[in-house]
mmCIF file of C-alpha atoms in Angstrom:
data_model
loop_
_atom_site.group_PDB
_atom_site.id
_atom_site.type_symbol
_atom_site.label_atom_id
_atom_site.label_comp_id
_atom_site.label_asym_id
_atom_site.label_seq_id
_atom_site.Cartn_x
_atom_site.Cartn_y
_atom_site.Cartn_z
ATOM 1 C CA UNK A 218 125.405 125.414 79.265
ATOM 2 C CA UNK A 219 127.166 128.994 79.454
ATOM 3 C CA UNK A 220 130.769 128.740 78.866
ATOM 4 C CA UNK A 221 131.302 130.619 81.765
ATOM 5 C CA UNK A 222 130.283 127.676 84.006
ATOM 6 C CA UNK A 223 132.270 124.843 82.513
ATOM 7 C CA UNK A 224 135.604 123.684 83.520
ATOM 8 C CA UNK A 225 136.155 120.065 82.552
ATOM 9 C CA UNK A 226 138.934 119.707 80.726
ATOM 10 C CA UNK A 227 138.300 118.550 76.359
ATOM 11 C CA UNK A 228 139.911 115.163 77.805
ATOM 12 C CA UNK A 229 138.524 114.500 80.594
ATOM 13 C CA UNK A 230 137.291 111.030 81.069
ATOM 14 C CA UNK A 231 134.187 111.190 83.696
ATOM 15 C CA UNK A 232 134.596 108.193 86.455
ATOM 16 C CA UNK A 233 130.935 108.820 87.526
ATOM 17 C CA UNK A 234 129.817 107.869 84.034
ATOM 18 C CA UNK A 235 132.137 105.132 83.724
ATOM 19 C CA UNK A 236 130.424 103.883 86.730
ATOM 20 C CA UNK A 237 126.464 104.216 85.705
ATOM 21 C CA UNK A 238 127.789 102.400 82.650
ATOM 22 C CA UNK A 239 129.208 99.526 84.929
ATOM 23 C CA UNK A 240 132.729 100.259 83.903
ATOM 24 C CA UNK A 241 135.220 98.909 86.743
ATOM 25 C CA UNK A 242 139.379 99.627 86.653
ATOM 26 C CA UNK A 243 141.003 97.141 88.461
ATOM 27 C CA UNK A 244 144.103 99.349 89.297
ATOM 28 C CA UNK A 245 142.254 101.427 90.607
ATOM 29 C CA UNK A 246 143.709 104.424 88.305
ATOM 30 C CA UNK A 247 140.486 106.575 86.859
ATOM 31 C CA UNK A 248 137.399 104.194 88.608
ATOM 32 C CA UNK A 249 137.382 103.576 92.517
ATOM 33 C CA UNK A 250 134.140 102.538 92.757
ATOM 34 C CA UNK A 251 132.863 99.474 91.701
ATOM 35 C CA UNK A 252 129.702 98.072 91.263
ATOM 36 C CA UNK A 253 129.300 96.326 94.606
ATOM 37 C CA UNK A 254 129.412 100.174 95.851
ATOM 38 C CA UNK A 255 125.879 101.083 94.367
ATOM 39 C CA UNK A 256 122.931 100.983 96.861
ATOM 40 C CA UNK A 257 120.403 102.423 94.390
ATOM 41 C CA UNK A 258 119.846 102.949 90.610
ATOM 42 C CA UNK A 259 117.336 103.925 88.419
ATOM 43 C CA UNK A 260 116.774 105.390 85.042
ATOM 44 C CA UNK A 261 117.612 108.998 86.077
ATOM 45 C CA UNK A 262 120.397 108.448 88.699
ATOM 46 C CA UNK A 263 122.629 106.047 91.165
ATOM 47 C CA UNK A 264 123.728 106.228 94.589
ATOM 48 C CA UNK A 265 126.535 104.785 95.868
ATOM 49 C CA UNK A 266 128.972 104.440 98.766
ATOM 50 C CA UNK A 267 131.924 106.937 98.387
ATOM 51 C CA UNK A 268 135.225 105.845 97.947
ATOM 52 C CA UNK A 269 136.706 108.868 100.298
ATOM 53 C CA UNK A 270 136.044 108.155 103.786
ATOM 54 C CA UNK A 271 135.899 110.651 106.610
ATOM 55 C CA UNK A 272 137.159 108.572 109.924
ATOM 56 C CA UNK A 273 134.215 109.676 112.246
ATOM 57 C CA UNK A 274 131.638 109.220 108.532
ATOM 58 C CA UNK A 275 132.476 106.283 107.495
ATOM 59 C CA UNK A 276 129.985 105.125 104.488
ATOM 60 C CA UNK A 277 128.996 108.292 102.860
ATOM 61 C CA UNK A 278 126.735 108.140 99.987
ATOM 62 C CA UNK A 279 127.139 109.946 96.892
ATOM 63 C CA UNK A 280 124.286 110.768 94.656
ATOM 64 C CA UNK A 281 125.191 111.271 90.759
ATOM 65 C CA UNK A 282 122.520 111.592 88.179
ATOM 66 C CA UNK A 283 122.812 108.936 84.841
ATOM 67 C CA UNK A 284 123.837 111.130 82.712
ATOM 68 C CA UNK A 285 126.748 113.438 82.636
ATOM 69 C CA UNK A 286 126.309 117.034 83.662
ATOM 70 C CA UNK A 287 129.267 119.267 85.309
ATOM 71 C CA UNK A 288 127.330 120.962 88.173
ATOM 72 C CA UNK A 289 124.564 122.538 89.354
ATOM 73 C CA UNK A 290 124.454 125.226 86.645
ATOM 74 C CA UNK A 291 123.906 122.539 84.227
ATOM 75 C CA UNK A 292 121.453 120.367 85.657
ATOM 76 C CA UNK A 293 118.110 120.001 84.766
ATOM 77 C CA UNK A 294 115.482 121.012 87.478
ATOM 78 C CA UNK A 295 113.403 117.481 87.197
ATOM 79 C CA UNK A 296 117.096 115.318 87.606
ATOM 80 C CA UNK A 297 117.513 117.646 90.811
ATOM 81 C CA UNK A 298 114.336 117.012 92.318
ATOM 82 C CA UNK A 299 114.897 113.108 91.663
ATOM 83 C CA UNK A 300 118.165 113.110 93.155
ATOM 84 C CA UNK A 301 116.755 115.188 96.378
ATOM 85 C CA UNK A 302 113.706 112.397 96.672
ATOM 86 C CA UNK A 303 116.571 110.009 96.725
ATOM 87 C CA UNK A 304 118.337 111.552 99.203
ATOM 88 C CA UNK A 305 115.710 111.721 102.028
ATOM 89 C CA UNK A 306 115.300 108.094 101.319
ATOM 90 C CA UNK A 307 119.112 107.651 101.643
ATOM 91 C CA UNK A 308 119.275 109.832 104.844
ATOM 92 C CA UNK A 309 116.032 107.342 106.244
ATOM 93 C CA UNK A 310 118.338 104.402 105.550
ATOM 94 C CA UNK A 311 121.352 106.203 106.986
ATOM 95 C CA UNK A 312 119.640 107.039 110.337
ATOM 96 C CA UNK A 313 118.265 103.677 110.512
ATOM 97 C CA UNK A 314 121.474 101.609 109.483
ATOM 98 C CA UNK A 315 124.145 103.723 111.440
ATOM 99 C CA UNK A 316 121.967 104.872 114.026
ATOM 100 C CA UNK A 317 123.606 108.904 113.563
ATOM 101 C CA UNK A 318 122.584 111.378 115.340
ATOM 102 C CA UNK A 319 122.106 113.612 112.158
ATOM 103 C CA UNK A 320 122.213 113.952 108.316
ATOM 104 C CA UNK A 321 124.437 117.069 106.328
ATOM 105 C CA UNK A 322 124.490 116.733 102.271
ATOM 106 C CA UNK A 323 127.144 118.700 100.917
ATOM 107 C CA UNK A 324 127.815 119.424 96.688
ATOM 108 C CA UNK A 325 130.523 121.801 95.258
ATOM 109 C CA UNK A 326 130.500 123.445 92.108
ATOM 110 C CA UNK A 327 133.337 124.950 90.049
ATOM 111 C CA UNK A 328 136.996 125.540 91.186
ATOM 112 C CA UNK A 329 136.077 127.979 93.087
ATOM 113 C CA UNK A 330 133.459 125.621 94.870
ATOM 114 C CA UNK A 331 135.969 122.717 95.199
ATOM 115 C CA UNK A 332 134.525 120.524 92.805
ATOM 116 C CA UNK A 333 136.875 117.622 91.794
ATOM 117 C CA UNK A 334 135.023 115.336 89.780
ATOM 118 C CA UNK A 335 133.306 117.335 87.144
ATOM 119 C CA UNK A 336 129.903 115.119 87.183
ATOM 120 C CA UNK A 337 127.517 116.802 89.458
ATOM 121 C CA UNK A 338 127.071 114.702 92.505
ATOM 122 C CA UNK A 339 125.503 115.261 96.099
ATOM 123 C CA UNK A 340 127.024 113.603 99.432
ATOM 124 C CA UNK A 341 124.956 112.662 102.365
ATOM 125 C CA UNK A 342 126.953 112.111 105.306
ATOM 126 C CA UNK A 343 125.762 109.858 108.173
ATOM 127 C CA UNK A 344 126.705 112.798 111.420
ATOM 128 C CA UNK A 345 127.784 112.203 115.020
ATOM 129 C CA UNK A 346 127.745 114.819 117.911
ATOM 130 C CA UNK A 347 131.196 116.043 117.607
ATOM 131 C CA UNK A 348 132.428 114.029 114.870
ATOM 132 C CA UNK A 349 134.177 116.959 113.445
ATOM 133 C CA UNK A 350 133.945 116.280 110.249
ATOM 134 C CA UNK A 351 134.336 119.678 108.392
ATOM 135 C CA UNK A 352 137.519 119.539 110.633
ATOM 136 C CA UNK A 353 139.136 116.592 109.353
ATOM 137 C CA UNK A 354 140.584 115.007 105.991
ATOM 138 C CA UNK A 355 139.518 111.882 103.987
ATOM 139 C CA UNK A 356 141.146 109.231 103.047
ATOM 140 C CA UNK A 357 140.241 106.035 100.445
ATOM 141 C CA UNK A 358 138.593 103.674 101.697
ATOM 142 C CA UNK A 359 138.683 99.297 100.155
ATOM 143 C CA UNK A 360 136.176 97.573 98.260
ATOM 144 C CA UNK A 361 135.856 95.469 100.815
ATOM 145 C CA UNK A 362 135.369 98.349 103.518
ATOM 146 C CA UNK A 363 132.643 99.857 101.800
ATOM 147 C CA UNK A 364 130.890 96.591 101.078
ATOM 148 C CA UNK A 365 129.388 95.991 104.761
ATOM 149 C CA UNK A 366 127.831 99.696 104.160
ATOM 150 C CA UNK A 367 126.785 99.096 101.164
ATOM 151 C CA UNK A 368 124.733 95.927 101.896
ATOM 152 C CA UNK A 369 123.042 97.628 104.927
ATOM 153 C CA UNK A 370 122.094 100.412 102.954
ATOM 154 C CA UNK A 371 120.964 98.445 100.419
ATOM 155 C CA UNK A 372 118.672 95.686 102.045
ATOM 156 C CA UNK A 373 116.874 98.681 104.127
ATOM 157 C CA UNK A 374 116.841 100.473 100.961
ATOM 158 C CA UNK A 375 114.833 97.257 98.678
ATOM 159 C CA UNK A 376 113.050 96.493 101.714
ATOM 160 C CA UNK A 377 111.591 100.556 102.533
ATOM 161 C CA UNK A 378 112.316 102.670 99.705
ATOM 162 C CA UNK A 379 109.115 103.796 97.746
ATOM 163 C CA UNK A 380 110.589 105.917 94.888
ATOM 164 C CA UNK A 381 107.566 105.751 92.268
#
């Protein structure tokens, strides 16, 4: 990738990957999520509910591919296209499971972009008439909030997802 387009720091220490590689911190300091989170996995990538709820959004997924790539600018076209088939199947499960009105994805690149996690990733937020949510702030959400999402998700996911 151009050196124009990267801004992870030499340190930096991805959570996403940490996650695809089943990697769970207990205190909560670099890794959030934990396994129980993930809805969907495959070889190229793995949804999950996000930690960072929205209070009228509750049990956002976030798409990340397997392996590490900072944004959009470094991503290959055939991981894109997989992790777009994945999420009209996740906004299928989302309408049917929450019963929204609607489905926005959202994914930020660079500074500039406000990208905080530098591992490409794509929301897909569950939307309500008037729910403002490009209006309001996150917050984290438990384990054991995100787990009752999760399982929804995931039993209409094994149950109708055809992702061959």
């Amino acid at each position: 990738m151009d050196n124009r387009f990267k801004h992870m720091p030499a340190d930096y220490i991805c959570p996403f990957c940490l996650v695809v590689k089943g990697e769970e911190d207990e205190e909560n300091k670099l890794v959030q999520s934990k396994q129980q989170d993930i809805i969907y996995k495959d070889d190229y990538v793995t949804a999950l509910i996000a930690t960072l709820w929205w209070p009228n959004n509750k049990g956002h997924v976030i798409i990340i591919p397997n392996k590490h790539y900072e944004n959009i600018f470094d991503l290959p076209i055939e991981i894109a296209a997989r992790i777009h088939k994945v999420s009209q199947q996740i906004s299928f499960a989302l309408k049917a499971c929450y019963e929204c009105d609607g489905i926005s994805t959202r994914q930020h690149n660079e500074p500039g972009g406000s990208q905080d996690v530098w591992h490409y990733h794509l929301h897909v937020y569950p939307r309500y008439f008037n729910d403002n949510l490009y209006f309001t702030n996150g917050d984290l959400s438990t384990p054991r909030e995100r787990s009752e999402y999760a399982e929804k998700l995931r039993t209409w996911l094994d149950a109708n997802m055809s992702m061959s």
